[in-house]
Amino acid sequence: MKTTRGYRMTARAAAAEQTHRRILDAARARFLAAPYEEVTLAAIAAEAGVSTQTLLNRFGSKEGLAVEFATEFAREIDSDRATARAGDPRSAVRAVLRQYEMMGDLNIRTLALENRIPALAEISRMGREHHQAWLEETFGTCLPADPRARRTTLLALYAATDVYLWKLLRRDLGASLAETARVMERLVRGALAPPG
């Protein structure tokens, strides 16, 4: 009897995990493809093969689903960015650009709404914190020891690798990916150069 009950609980947990995964995969596809306001829970639920109520039971709201999606995506980004070699501007820029080419437009749409939608403000805050921590970890050995100079260098590195710079170059000015990489790498190297 215990074995049967244990099997049922394991099967139920596996089915629940598969449902969770289907919902997050559907949310990912929708959030990447359309502006936040155009994404509906009904469309995500239909794509995931669940009811809207099931989605609400799991995530509470569209905002809750967005935060869960962003948290999972952040882990994926962290894993990809970990491939950047410490202190190497070229590999760091390549890691950042892989992310932006995949989800830079979503980042920009999220930032445009962060003052109106608290969940998106939380997602933006998490993104900024992750980016800053990654820069400090990746370029830690290249940073000045003086706290003020270190902060200035980190701010310059942030500006040189920010999604708004990617948007300016790729979307607004029509730069190729290779041109964008060269510009960002030049800016990163400039940020790391000793003053004067």
Coordinates of N, CA, C and O in Angstrom, one line a residue:
M1 N 0.8 -1.2 0.0 CA 0.0 0.0 0.0 C 0.9 1.3 0.0 O 0.6 2.2 -0.7
K2 N 1.9 1.3 0.9 CA 2.8 2.4 0.9 C 3.5 2.7 -0.4 O 3.7 3.8 -0.8
T3 N 3.9 1.6 -1.1 CA 4.6 1.7 -2.3 C 3.7 2.3 -3.4 O 4.1 3.2 -4.1
T4 N 2.4 1.9 -3.4 CA 1.5 2.5 -4.4 C 1.3 4.0 -4.1 O 1.3 4.8 -5.0
R5 N 1.1 4.3 -2.8 CA 0.9 5.7 -2.5 C 2.1 6.6 -2.8 O 2.0 7.7 -3.4
G6 N 3.3 6.0 -2.6 CA 4.5 6.7 -2.9 C 4.7 6.9 -4.4 O 5.1 8.0 -4.9
Y7 N 4.3 5.9 -5.2 CA 4.4 6.0 -6.6 C 3.4 7.1 -7.1 O 3.7 7.9 -8.0
R8 N 2.2 7.1 -6.6 CA 1.2 8.1 -7.0 C 1.7 9.5 -6.7 O 1.5 10.4 -7.4
M9 N 2.3 9.7 -5.5 CA 2.8 11.0 -5.1 C 3.9 11.5 -6.0 O 4.0 12.6 -6.4
T10 N 4.8 10.5 -6.4 CA 5.9 10.8 -7.3 C 5.4 11.2 -8.7 O 5.8 12.1 -9.3
A11 N 4.4 10.4 -9.1 CA 3.8 10.7 -10.5 C 3.1 12.0 -10.5 O 3.2 12.8 -11.4
R12 N 2.4 12.3 -9.4 CA 1.7 13.6 -9.3 C 2.7 14.8 -9.3 O 2.5 15.8 -9.9
A13 N 3.8 14.6 -8.5 CA 4.8 15.7 -8.5 C 5.4 15.9 -9.8 O 5.7 17.0 -10.3
A14 N 5.7 14.7 -10.5 CA 6.3 14.8 -11.9 C 5.3 15.5 -12.8 O 5.7 16.4 -13.7
A15 N 4.0 15.2 -12.7 CA 3.0 15.9 -13.6 C 2.9 17.3 -13.3 O 2.8 18.2 -14.2
A16 N 3.0 17.7 -12.0 CA 2.9 19.1 -11.6 C 4.1 19.9 -12.1 O 4.0 21.0 -12.6
E17 N 5.3 19.2 -12.1 CA 6.5 19.9 -12.6 C 6.4 20.0 -14.1 O 6.9 21.1 -14.7
Q18 N 5.9 19.1 -14.8 CA 5.7 19.2 -16.3 C 4.8 20.3 -16.6 O 5.0 21.1 -17.6
T19 N 3.7 20.5 -15.9 CA 2.7 21.5 -16.1 C 3.4 22.9 -15.8 O 3.3 23.8 -16.6
H20 N 4.2 23.0 -14.8 CA 4.9 24.2 -14.4 C 5.9 24.6 -15.6 O 5.9 25.7 -16.0
R21 N 6.6 23.6 -16.1 CA 7.5 23.8 -17.2 C 6.8 24.3 -18.5 O 7.2 25.2 -19.1
R22 N 5.7 23.6 -18.8 CA 4.9 24.0 -20.0 C 4.4 25.5 -19.8 O 4.5 26.2 -20.8
I23 N 4.0 25.9 -18.7 CA 3.5 27.2 -18.5 C 4.6 28.2 -18.6 O 4.5 29.2 -19.3
L24 N 5.8 27.9 -18.0 CA 6.9 28.8 -18.2 C 7.5 28.9 -19.6 O 7.8 30.0 -20.1
D25 N 7.4 27.8 -20.3 CA 7.9 27.8 -21.7 C 6.9 28.6 -22.5 O 7.4 29.4 -23.4
A26 N 5.6 28.5 -22.3 CA 4.6 29.3 -23.0 C 4.8 30.8 -22.7 O 4.7 31.6 -23.6
A27 N 5.0 31.1 -21.4 CA 5.2 32.5 -21.0 C 6.5 33.0 -21.7 O 6.4 34.2 -22.1
R28 N 7.5 32.3 -21.7 CA 8.7 32.7 -22.4 C 8.5 33.1 -23.8 O 8.9 34.2 -24.3
A29 N 7.8 32.2 -24.5 CA 7.5 32.5 -25.9 C 6.7 33.8 -26.1 O 7.0 34.6 -27.0
R30 N 5.7 33.9 -25.3 CA 4.8 35.1 -25.4 C 5.5 36.4 -25.0 O 5.4 37.4 -25.7
F31 N 6.2 36.4 -23.8 CA 6.9 37.6 -23.4 C 8.0 38.0 -24.3 O 8.2 39.2 -24.5
L32 N 8.7 37.1 -25.0 CA 9.7 37.5 -25.9 C 9.1 38.0 -27.2 O 9.7 38.9 -27.9
A33 N 7.9 37.6 -27.6 CA 7.4 37.9 -28.9 C 6.5 39.2 -28.9 O 6.4 39.8 -29.9
A34 N 6.0 39.6 -27.7 CA 5.0 40.7 -27.7 C 5.2 41.6 -26.5 O 5.7 41.2 -25.5
P35 N 4.7 42.8 -26.7 CA 4.8 43.7 -25.5 C 4.0 43.2 -24.3 O 3.0 42.5 -24.5
Y36 N 4.4 43.5 -23.1 CA 3.8 43.0 -21.9 C 2.3 43.1 -21.9 O 1.6 42.2 -21.5
E37 N 1.8 44.3 -22.3 CA 0.4 44.6 -22.2 C -0.4 43.7 -23.2 O -1.6 43.5 -23.0
E38 N 0.2 43.2 -24.2 CA -0.5 42.3 -25.2 C -0.5 40.9 -24.8 O -1.2 40.1 -25.4
V39 N 0.3 40.5 -23.9 CA 0.4 39.1 -23.4 C -0.7 38.8 -22.5 O -0.9 39.6 -21.5
T40 N -1.5 37.8 -22.7 CA -2.6 37.5 -21.8 C -2.4 36.1 -21.2 O -1.8 35.2 -21.8
L41 N -2.9 36.0 -20.0 CA -2.9 34.7 -19.3 C -3.6 33.6 -20.0 O -3.2 32.5 -20.1
A42 N -4.8 34.0 -20.7 CA -5.5 33.1 -21.4 C -4.7 32.5 -22.6 O -4.8 31.2 -22.8
A43 N -3.9 33.3 -23.3 CA -3.1 32.8 -24.4 C -2.0 31.9 -23.9 O -1.7 30.9 -24.5
I44 N -1.4 32.3 -22.8 CA -0.3 31.4 -22.2 C -0.9 30.1 -21.7 O -0.3 29.0 -22.0
A45 N -2.0 30.2 -21.0 CA -2.7 28.9 -20.6 C -3.0 28.0 -21.7 O -2.8 26.8 -21.7
A46 N -3.6 28.6 -22.8 CA -4.0 27.8 -23.9 C -2.8 27.1 -24.6 O -2.8 25.9 -24.9
E47 N -1.7 27.9 -24.7 CA -0.5 27.3 -25.3 C 0.1 26.2 -24.4 O 0.7 25.3 -24.9
A48 N 0.0 26.4 -23.1 CA 0.5 25.4 -22.2 C -0.4 24.2 -22.0 O 0.0 23.2 -21.3
G49 N -1.6 24.3 -22.5 CA -2.6 23.2 -22.4 C -3.2 23.1 -21.0 O -3.5 22.0 -20.5
V50 N -3.3 24.2 -20.3 CA -3.9 24.3 -19.0 C -5.0 25.4 -19.0 O -5.1 26.2 -19.9
S51 N -5.8 25.4 -17.9 CA -6.8 26.4 -17.8 C -6.2 27.7 -17.2 O -5.1 27.6 -16.6
T52 N -6.8 28.8 -17.4 CA -6.3 30.1 -16.9 C -6.3 30.0 -15.3 O -5.4 30.5 -14.7
Q53 N -7.3 29.3 -14.8 CA -7.4 29.1 -13.3 C -6.2 28.3 -12.8 O -5.6 28.7 -11.7
T54 N -5.7 27.3 -13.5 CA -4.5 26.6 -13.1 C -3.3 27.5 -13.1 O -2.5 27.5 -12.1
L55 N -3.2 28.3 -14.1 CA -2.1 29.3 -14.2 C -2.2 30.2 -13.0 O -1.2 30.5 -12.3
L56 N -3.4 30.7 -12.7 CA -3.5 31.7 -11.5 C -3.2 31.0 -10.2 O -2.7 31.6 -9.3
N57 N -3.7 29.7 -10.1 CA -3.4 29.0 -8.9 C -1.9 28.8 -8.6 O -1.4 28.8 -7.5
R58 N -1.1 28.7 -9.7 CA 0.3 28.5 -9.6 C 1.1 29.8 -9.4 O 2.1 29.8 -8.6
F59 N 0.7 30.9 -10.1 CA 1.5 32.1 -10.1 C 0.8 33.3 -9.5 O 1.4 34.3 -9.3
G60 N -0.5 33.2 -9.3 CA -1.2 34.3 -8.6 C -1.7 35.4 -9.6 O -2.8 35.9 -9.4
S61 N -0.9 35.7 -10.6 CA -1.3 36.8 -11.5 C -0.3 36.8 -12.6 O 0.7 36.1 -12.6
K62 N -0.6 37.7 -13.6 CA 0.3 37.9 -14.7 C 1.7 38.4 -14.2 O 2.7 38.0 -14.7
E63 N 1.6 39.3 -13.3 CA 2.8 39.9 -12.7 C 3.7 38.8 -12.0 O 4.9 38.7 -12.1
G64 N 3.0 37.9 -11.2 CA 3.7 36.8 -10.6 C 4.3 35.9 -11.6 O 5.5 35.4 -11.3
L65 N 3.6 35.6 -12.7 CA 4.2 34.8 -13.7 C 5.4 35.4 -14.3 O 6.4 34.8 -14.6
A66 N 5.3 36.7 -14.6 CA 6.4 37.5 -15.2 C 7.7 37.4 -14.3 O 8.8 37.3 -14.8
V67 N 7.5 37.6 -13.0 CA 8.6 37.5 -12.0 C 9.2 36.1 -12.0 O 10.5 36.0 -12.1
E68 N 8.4 35.1 -12.0 CA 8.9 33.7 -12.1 C 9.7 33.5 -13.3 O 10.8 32.9 -13.3
F69 N 9.1 33.9 -14.5 CA 9.8 33.8 -15.8 C 11.2 34.5 -15.7 O 12.2 33.9 -16.1
A70 N 11.2 35.7 -15.2 CA 12.4 36.5 -15.2 C 13.4 35.9 -14.3 O 14.6 35.9 -14.6
T71 N 13.0 35.3 -13.1 CA 13.9 34.7 -12.2 C 14.6 33.5 -12.9 O 15.8 33.3 -12.7
E72 N 13.8 32.7 -13.6 CA 14.3 31.5 -14.2 C 15.3 31.9 -15.4 O 16.4 31.4 -15.6
F73 N 14.9 33.0 -16.1 CA 15.7 33.5 -17.2 C 17.0 34.0 -16.7 O 18.1 33.9 -17.3
A74 N 17.0 34.6 -15.5 CA 18.2 35.2 -14.9 C 19.2 34.1 -14.6 O 20.4 34.3 -14.8
R75 N 18.7 32.9 -14.2 CA 19.6 31.8 -13.9 C 20.3 31.3 -15.3 O 21.5 31.0 -15.3
E76 N 19.5 31.3 -16.3 CA 20.0 30.9 -17.6 C 21.1 31.9 -18.1 O 22.1 31.5 -18.6
I77 N 20.8 33.2 -17.9 CA 21.7 34.3 -18.3 C 23.0 34.1 -17.5 O 24.1 34.2 -18.0
D78 N 22.9 33.9 -16.2 CA 24.1 33.8 -15.3 C 24.9 32.6 -15.8 O 26.2 32.7 -15.8
S79 N 24.3 31.6 -16.1 CA 25.0 30.4 -16.6 C 25.8 30.7 -17.9 O 27.0 30.4 -18.1
D80 N 25.1 31.4 -18.8 CA 25.8 31.8 -20.1 C 26.9 32.8 -19.8 O 28.0 32.7 -20.4
R81 N 26.7 33.8 -19.0 CA 27.7 34.8 -18.7 C 28.9 34.2 -18.0 O 30.0 34.8 -18.0
A82 N 28.7 33.1 -17.3 CA 29.8 32.5 -16.6 C 30.9 32.0 -17.6 O 32.0 31.7 -17.2
T83 N 30.6 31.9 -18.9 CA 31.5 31.5 -19.9 C 32.6 32.6 -20.2 O 33.6 32.3 -20.8
A84 N 32.3 33.8 -19.8 CA 33.2 34.9 -20.0 C 34.5 34.7 -19.2 O 34.4 34.4 -18.0
R85 N 35.6 34.9 -19.8 CA 36.9 34.7 -19.1 C 37.1 36.0 -18.3 O 36.9 37.1 -18.7
A86 N 37.6 35.7 -17.1 CA 37.9 36.8 -16.1 C 38.8 37.9 -16.7 O 39.9 37.5 -17.3
G87 N 38.4 39.1 -16.7 CA 39.2 40.2 -17.1 C 39.3 40.4 -18.6 O 40.1 41.2 -19.1
D88 N 38.6 39.6 -19.4 CA 38.7 39.6 -20.9 C 37.6 40.4 -21.5 O 36.4 39.9 -21.6
P89 N 37.8 41.6 -21.9 CA 36.7 42.4 -22.5 C 36.0 41.7 -23.7 O 34.8 41.8 -23.8
R90 N 36.7 41.1 -24.6 CA 36.1 40.5 -25.7 C 35.1 39.4 -25.3 O 34.0 39.3 -25.8
S91 N 35.5 38.5 -24.5 CA 34.6 37.4 -24.1 C 33.4 37.9 -23.3 O 32.3 37.4 -23.4
A92 N 33.6 39.0 -22.5 CA 32.6 39.6 -21.7 C 31.5 40.2 -22.6 O 30.3 40.0 -22.5
V93 N 32.0 40.9 -23.6 CA 31.1 41.6 -24.6 C 30.3 40.5 -25.4 O 29.1 40.6 -25.6
R94 N 31.0 39.5 -25.8 CA 30.3 38.4 -26.5 C 29.2 37.8 -25.7 O 28.1 37.5 -26.2
A95 N 29.5 37.5 -24.4 CA 28.5 37.0 -23.5 C 27.3 37.9 -23.3 O 26.1 37.5 -23.4
V96 N 27.5 39.2 -23.2 CA 26.4 40.2 -23.0 C 25.6 40.2 -24.3 O 24.4 40.3 -24.3
L97 N 26.3 40.3 -25.5 CA 25.6 40.4 -26.7 C 24.8 39.2 -27.1 O 23.7 39.3 -27.7
R98 N 25.2 38.0 -26.6 CA 24.4 36.8 -26.8 C 23.0 37.0 -26.1 O 22.0 36.7 -26.7
Q99 N 23.1 37.5 -24.9 CA 21.9 37.7 -24.1 C 21.0 38.8 -24.8 O 19.8 38.6 -25.0
Y100 N 21.6 39.9 -25.2 CA 20.8 41.0 -25.7 C 20.2 40.6 -27.1 O 19.1 41.0 -27.4
E101 N 20.9 39.8 -27.9 CA 20.4 39.4 -29.2 C 19.1 38.5 -29.0 O 18.2 38.5 -29.8
M102 N 19.1 37.8 -27.9 CA 18.0 36.9 -27.6 C 16.9 37.7 -26.9 O 15.7 37.4 -27.2
M103 N 17.2 38.5 -26.0 CA 16.1 39.2 -25.2 C 16.3 40.7 -24.9 O 15.6 41.2 -24.1
G104 N 17.1 41.3 -25.7 CA 17.3 42.8 -25.5 C 16.0 43.6 -25.8 O 15.7 44.5 -25.0
D105 N 15.2 43.2 -26.8 CA 14.0 43.9 -27.0 C 13.0 43.7 -25.8 O 12.3 44.7 -25.4
L106 N 13.0 42.5 -25.2 CA 12.2 42.3 -24.0 C 12.6 43.2 -22.9 O 11.9 43.8 -22.2
N107 N 14.0 43.3 -22.7 CA 14.5 44.1 -21.7 C 14.1 45.6 -21.8 O 13.6 46.2 -20.9
I108 N 14.1 46.1 -23.0 CA 13.8 47.5 -23.3 C 12.3 47.7 -23.0 O 11.9 48.7 -22.4
R109 N 11.4 46.7 -23.5 CA 10.0 46.9 -23.2 C 9.7 46.8 -21.7 O 8.9 47.6 -21.2
T110 N 10.4 46.0 -21.0 CA 10.2 45.9 -19.5 C 10.7 47.2 -18.9 O 9.9 47.7 -18.0
L111 N 11.8 47.8 -19.2 CA 12.3 49.0 -18.7 C 11.3 50.2 -18.9 O 11.1 51.0 -18.1
A112 N 10.6 50.1 -20.1 CA 9.7 51.2 -20.4 C 8.5 51.2 -19.5 O 7.8 52.2 -19.3
L113 N 8.2 50.1 -18.9 CA 7.0 49.9 -18.1 C 7.3 49.9 -16.6 O 6.3 49.8 -15.8
E114 N 8.5 49.9 -16.2 CA 8.9 49.6 -14.8 C 8.3 50.7 -13.8 O 8.0 50.3 -12.7
N115 N 8.0 51.9 -14.3 CA 7.5 52.9 -13.4 C 6.0 52.7 -13.2 O 5.4 53.3 -12.3
R116 N 5.3 51.9 -14.0 CA 3.9 51.7 -14.0 C 3.5 50.4 -13.4 O 2.4 50.2 -12.8
I117 N 4.3 49.4 -13.5 CA 4.0 48.0 -13.1 C 5.0 47.5 -12.1 O 6.2 47.2 -12.4
P118 N 4.6 47.4 -10.8 CA 5.6 47.0 -9.8 C 6.4 45.7 -10.0 O 7.6 45.7 -9.8
A119 N 5.7 44.7 -10.6 CA 6.4 43.5 -10.9 C 7.5 43.7 -11.9 O 8.6 43.1 -11.8
L120 N 7.3 44.6 -12.9 CA 8.4 44.9 -13.9 C 9.5 45.7 -13.3 O 10.6 45.5 -13.6
A121 N 9.1 46.6 -12.3 CA 10.2 47.3 -11.6 C 11.1 46.3 -10.8 O 12.3 46.5 -10.8
E122 N 10.4 45.3 -10.2 CA 11.2 44.3 -9.5 C 12.1 43.5 -10.4 O 13.3 43.2 -10.1
I123 N 11.6 43.2 -11.6 CA 12.4 42.4 -12.6 C 13.6 43.3 -13.0 O 14.7 42.8 -13.1
S124 N 13.3 44.6 -13.3 CA 14.4 45.5 -13.7 C 15.5 45.6 -12.6 O 16.7 45.6 -12.9
R125 N 15.0 45.7 -11.4 CA 15.9 45.9 -10.2 C 16.8 44.6 -10.2 O 18.0 44.7 -10.0
M126 N 16.2 43.4 -10.3 CA 17.0 42.2 -10.2 C 18.0 42.2 -11.4 O 19.1 41.7 -11.2
G127 N 17.6 42.6 -12.6 CA 18.5 42.6 -13.7 C 19.7 43.5 -13.5 O 20.8 43.1 -13.8
R128 N 19.4 44.7 -13.0 CA 20.5 45.6 -12.7 C 21.5 45.0 -11.7 O 22.7 45.1 -11.8
E129 N 20.9 44.4 -10.6 CA 21.8 43.8 -9.6 C 22.6 42.7 -10.1 O 23.8 42.6 -9.8
H130 N 22.0 41.8 -10.9 CA 22.8 40.7 -11.6 C 23.9 41.3 -12.5 O 25.0 40.7 -12.5
H131 N 23.5 42.3 -13.3 CA 24.5 42.8 -14.2 C 25.7 43.4 -13.4 O 26.9 43.2 -13.8
Q132 N 25.4 44.2 -12.4 CA 26.5 44.8 -11.6 C 27.4 43.7 -10.9 O 28.6 43.8 -11.0
A133 N 26.7 42.7 -10.3 CA 27.5 41.7 -9.7 C 28.4 40.9 -10.7 O 29.5 40.6 -10.4
W134 N 27.8 40.7 -11.9 CA 28.6 40.0 -12.9 C 29.8 40.8 -13.3 O 30.9 40.3 -13.5
L135 N 29.6 42.1 -13.5 CA 30.7 43.0 -13.9 C 31.8 42.9 -12.9 O 33.0 42.8 -13.2
E136 N 31.4 43.0 -11.6 CA 32.4 43.0 -10.5 C 33.1 41.7 -10.5 O 34.3 41.7 -10.3
E137 N 32.4 40.6 -10.7 CA 33.1 39.3 -10.6 C 34.0 39.1 -11.9 O 35.1 38.7 -11.7
T138 N 33.5 39.5 -13.0 CA 34.3 39.3 -14.3 C 35.5 40.1 -14.3 O 36.6 39.7 -14.8
F139 N 35.4 41.4 -13.9 CA 36.5 42.3 -14.0 C 37.2 42.6 -12.6 O 38.0 43.6 -12.5
G140 N 36.9 41.9 -11.6 CA 37.3 42.2 -10.3 C 38.8 42.4 -10.2 O 39.3 43.3 -9.5
T141 N 39.6 41.6 -10.9 CA 41.1 41.7 -10.8 C 41.6 42.9 -11.5 O 42.7 43.3 -11.3
C142 N 40.8 43.5 -12.4 CA 41.2 44.7 -13.2 C 40.8 46.0 -12.5 O 41.1 47.0 -13.0
L143 N 40.0 45.9 -11.5 CA 39.4 47.1 -10.9 C 40.4 47.8 -9.9 O 41.2 47.1 -9.2
P144 N 40.3 49.1 -9.8 CA 41.2 49.8 -8.9 C 40.9 49.4 -7.4 O 39.7 49.1 -7.1
A145 N 41.9 49.5 -6.6 CA 41.7 49.2 -5.2 C 40.9 50.3 -4.4 O 40.1 50.0 -3.5
D146 N 41.2 51.6 -4.8 CA 40.5 52.7 -4.2 C 39.0 52.6 -4.4 O 38.5 52.4 -5.6
P147 N 38.2 52.6 -3.3 CA 36.7 52.4 -3.5 C 36.0 53.4 -4.4 O 35.2 53.0 -5.2
R148 N 36.5 54.6 -4.4 CA 35.8 55.6 -5.3 C 36.2 55.4 -6.8 O 35.3 55.4 -7.6
A149 N 37.4 55.1 -7.0 CA 37.9 54.8 -8.4 C 37.2 53.5 -8.9 O 36.9 53.3 -10.0
R150 N 37.1 52.5 -7.9 CA 36.5 51.2 -8.3 C 35.0 51.4 -8.7 O 34.6 50.9 -9.7
R151 N 34.3 52.2 -7.9 CA 32.9 52.5 -8.3 C 32.8 53.2 -9.6 O 31.9 52.9 -10.4
T152 N 33.7 54.2 -9.9 CA 33.6 54.9 -11.2 C 33.9 53.9 -12.3 O 33.2 54.0 -13.3
T153 N 34.8 53.0 -12.1 CA 35.2 52.1 -13.2 C 34.0 51.1 -13.4 O 33.6 50.8 -14.6
L154 N 33.4 50.7 -12.3 CA 32.2 49.8 -12.5 C 31.0 50.5 -13.2 O 30.4 49.9 -14.0
L155 N 30.8 51.7 -12.8 CA 29.8 52.5 -13.5 C 30.1 52.6 -15.0 O 29.2 52.5 -15.9
A156 N 31.3 52.9 -15.3 CA 31.7 53.0 -16.8 C 31.5 51.6 -17.5 O 31.1 51.6 -18.6
L157 N 31.9 50.6 -16.8 CA 31.7 49.2 -17.4 C 30.2 48.9 -17.6 O 29.8 48.3 -18.6
Y158 N 29.4 49.3 -16.6 CA 28.0 49.1 -16.8 C 27.4 49.9 -18.0 O 26.7 49.3 -18.8
A159 N 27.8 51.1 -18.1 CA 27.4 51.9 -19.3 C 27.8 51.3 -20.6 O 27.1 51.3 -21.6
A160 N 29.0 50.8 -20.6 CA 29.6 50.2 -21.8 C 29.0 48.9 -22.2 O 29.1 48.5 -23.4
T161 N 28.2 48.3 -21.3 CA 27.6 47.0 -21.6 C 26.1 47.0 -21.3 O 25.5 45.9 -21.3
D162 N 25.5 48.1 -21.2 CA 24.1 48.2 -20.9 C 23.2 47.9 -22.1 O 23.6 48.2 -23.3
V163 N 22.0 47.4 -21.9 CA 21.1 47.1 -22.9 C 20.7 48.3 -23.7 O 20.4 48.2 -24.9
Y164 N 20.7 49.5 -23.1 CA 20.4 50.7 -23.9 C 21.4 51.0 -24.9 O 21.1 51.5 -26.0
L165 N 22.7 50.7 -24.6 CA 23.7 50.9 -25.6 C 23.5 49.9 -26.8 O 23.6 50.3 -27.9
W166 N 23.2 48.7 -26.4 CA 22.8 47.7 -27.5 C 21.7 48.2 -28.4 O 21.8 48.1 -29.6
K167 N 20.6 48.7 -27.7 CA 19.5 49.2 -28.5 C 19.9 50.4 -29.4 O 19.5 50.4 -30.6
L168 N 20.7 51.3 -28.8 CA 21.1 52.4 -29.6 C 21.9 52.0 -30.9 O 21.6 52.4 -32.0
L169 N 22.8 51.1 -30.7 CA 23.6 50.6 -31.8 C 22.9 49.7 -32.8 O 22.9 50.0 -34.0
R170 N 22.2 48.7 -32.2 CA 21.6 47.7 -33.1 C 20.3 48.2 -33.7 O 20.0 48.0 -34.9
R171 N 19.4 48.8 -32.9 CA 18.1 49.1 -33.3 C 18.0 50.5 -33.9 O 17.4 50.7 -35.0
D172 N 18.6 51.5 -33.2 CA 18.4 52.9 -33.6 C 19.4 53.3 -34.7 O 19.0 54.0 -35.7
L173 N 20.6 52.8 -34.7 CA 21.6 53.2 -35.7 C 21.9 52.1 -36.7 O 22.6 52.3 -37.6
G174 N 21.3 50.9 -36.5 CA 21.4 49.9 -37.5 C 22.8 49.2 -37.6 O 23.2 48.7 -38.7
A175 N 23.6 49.3 -36.5 CA 24.9 48.7 -36.6 C 24.8 47.2 -36.6 O 23.9 46.6 -36.1
S176 N 25.7 46.5 -37.3 CA 25.7 45.1 -37.3 C 26.2 44.5 -36.0 O 26.7 45.3 -35.1
L177 N 26.0 43.3 -35.8 CA 26.4 42.6 -34.5 C 27.9 42.8 -34.3 O 28.4 43.1 -33.2
A178 N 28.7 42.6 -35.4 CA 30.1 42.7 -35.3 C 30.5 44.1 -35.0 O 31.4 44.3 -34.1
E179 N 29.9 45.1 -35.6 CA 30.2 46.5 -35.3 C 29.9 46.8 -33.8 O 30.6 47.5 -33.1
T180 N 28.7 46.3 -33.4 CA 28.3 46.6 -32.0 C 29.3 46.0 -31.0 O 29.7 46.6 -30.0
A181 N 29.8 44.8 -31.3 CA 30.8 44.1 -30.5 C 32.1 44.9 -30.4 O 32.6 45.1 -29.3
R182 N 32.5 45.5 -31.6 CA 33.7 46.3 -31.6 C 33.6 47.5 -30.7 O 34.5 47.9 -30.0
V183 N 32.4 48.2 -30.9 CA 32.2 49.4 -30.1 C 32.2 49.1 -28.6 O 32.8 49.8 -27.8
M184 N 31.4 48.1 -28.2 CA 31.3 47.8 -26.8 C 32.6 47.4 -26.2 O 33.0 47.8 -25.1
E185 N 33.4 46.6 -27.0 CA 34.7 46.2 -26.5 C 35.6 47.4 -26.3 O 36.4 47.5 -25.3
R186 N 35.6 48.3 -27.3 CA 36.4 49.5 -27.2 C 36.0 50.3 -25.9 O 36.9 50.8 -25.2
L187 N 34.7 50.4 -25.6 CA 34.3 51.1 -24.5 C 34.7 50.4 -23.2 O 35.0 51.1 -22.2
V188 N 34.6 49.1 -23.2 CA 35.0 48.3 -22.0 C 36.5 48.5 -21.7 O 36.9 48.8 -20.6
R189 N 37.3 48.4 -22.8 CA 38.7 48.6 -22.6 C 39.0 50.0 -22.1 O 39.9 50.2 -21.3
G190 N 38.3 51.0 -22.6 CA 38.5 52.4 -22.2 C 38.1 52.5 -20.7 O 38.8 53.3 -20.0
A191 N 37.0 51.9 -20.3 CA 36.6 52.0 -18.9 C 37.7 51.4 -18.0 O 37.8 51.8 -16.8
L192 N 38.4 50.3 -18.4 CA 39.4 49.7 -17.6 C 40.7 50.3 -17.7 O 41.6 50.1 -16.8
A193 N 40.9 51.2 -18.6 CA 42.2 51.9 -18.7 C 42.5 52.9 -17.5 O 41.5 53.5 -17.1
P194 N 43.7 52.9 -17.0 CA 43.9 53.8 -15.9 C 43.7 55.3 -16.4 O 43.9 55.7 -17.5
P195 N 43.2 56.1 -15.5 CA 42.9 57.5 -15.8 C 44.2 58.2 -16.2 O 45.2 58.0 -15.7
G196 N 44.0 59.2 -17.2 CA 45.1 60.0 -17.6 C 46.0 59.3 -18.6 O 47.0 59.7 -19.1

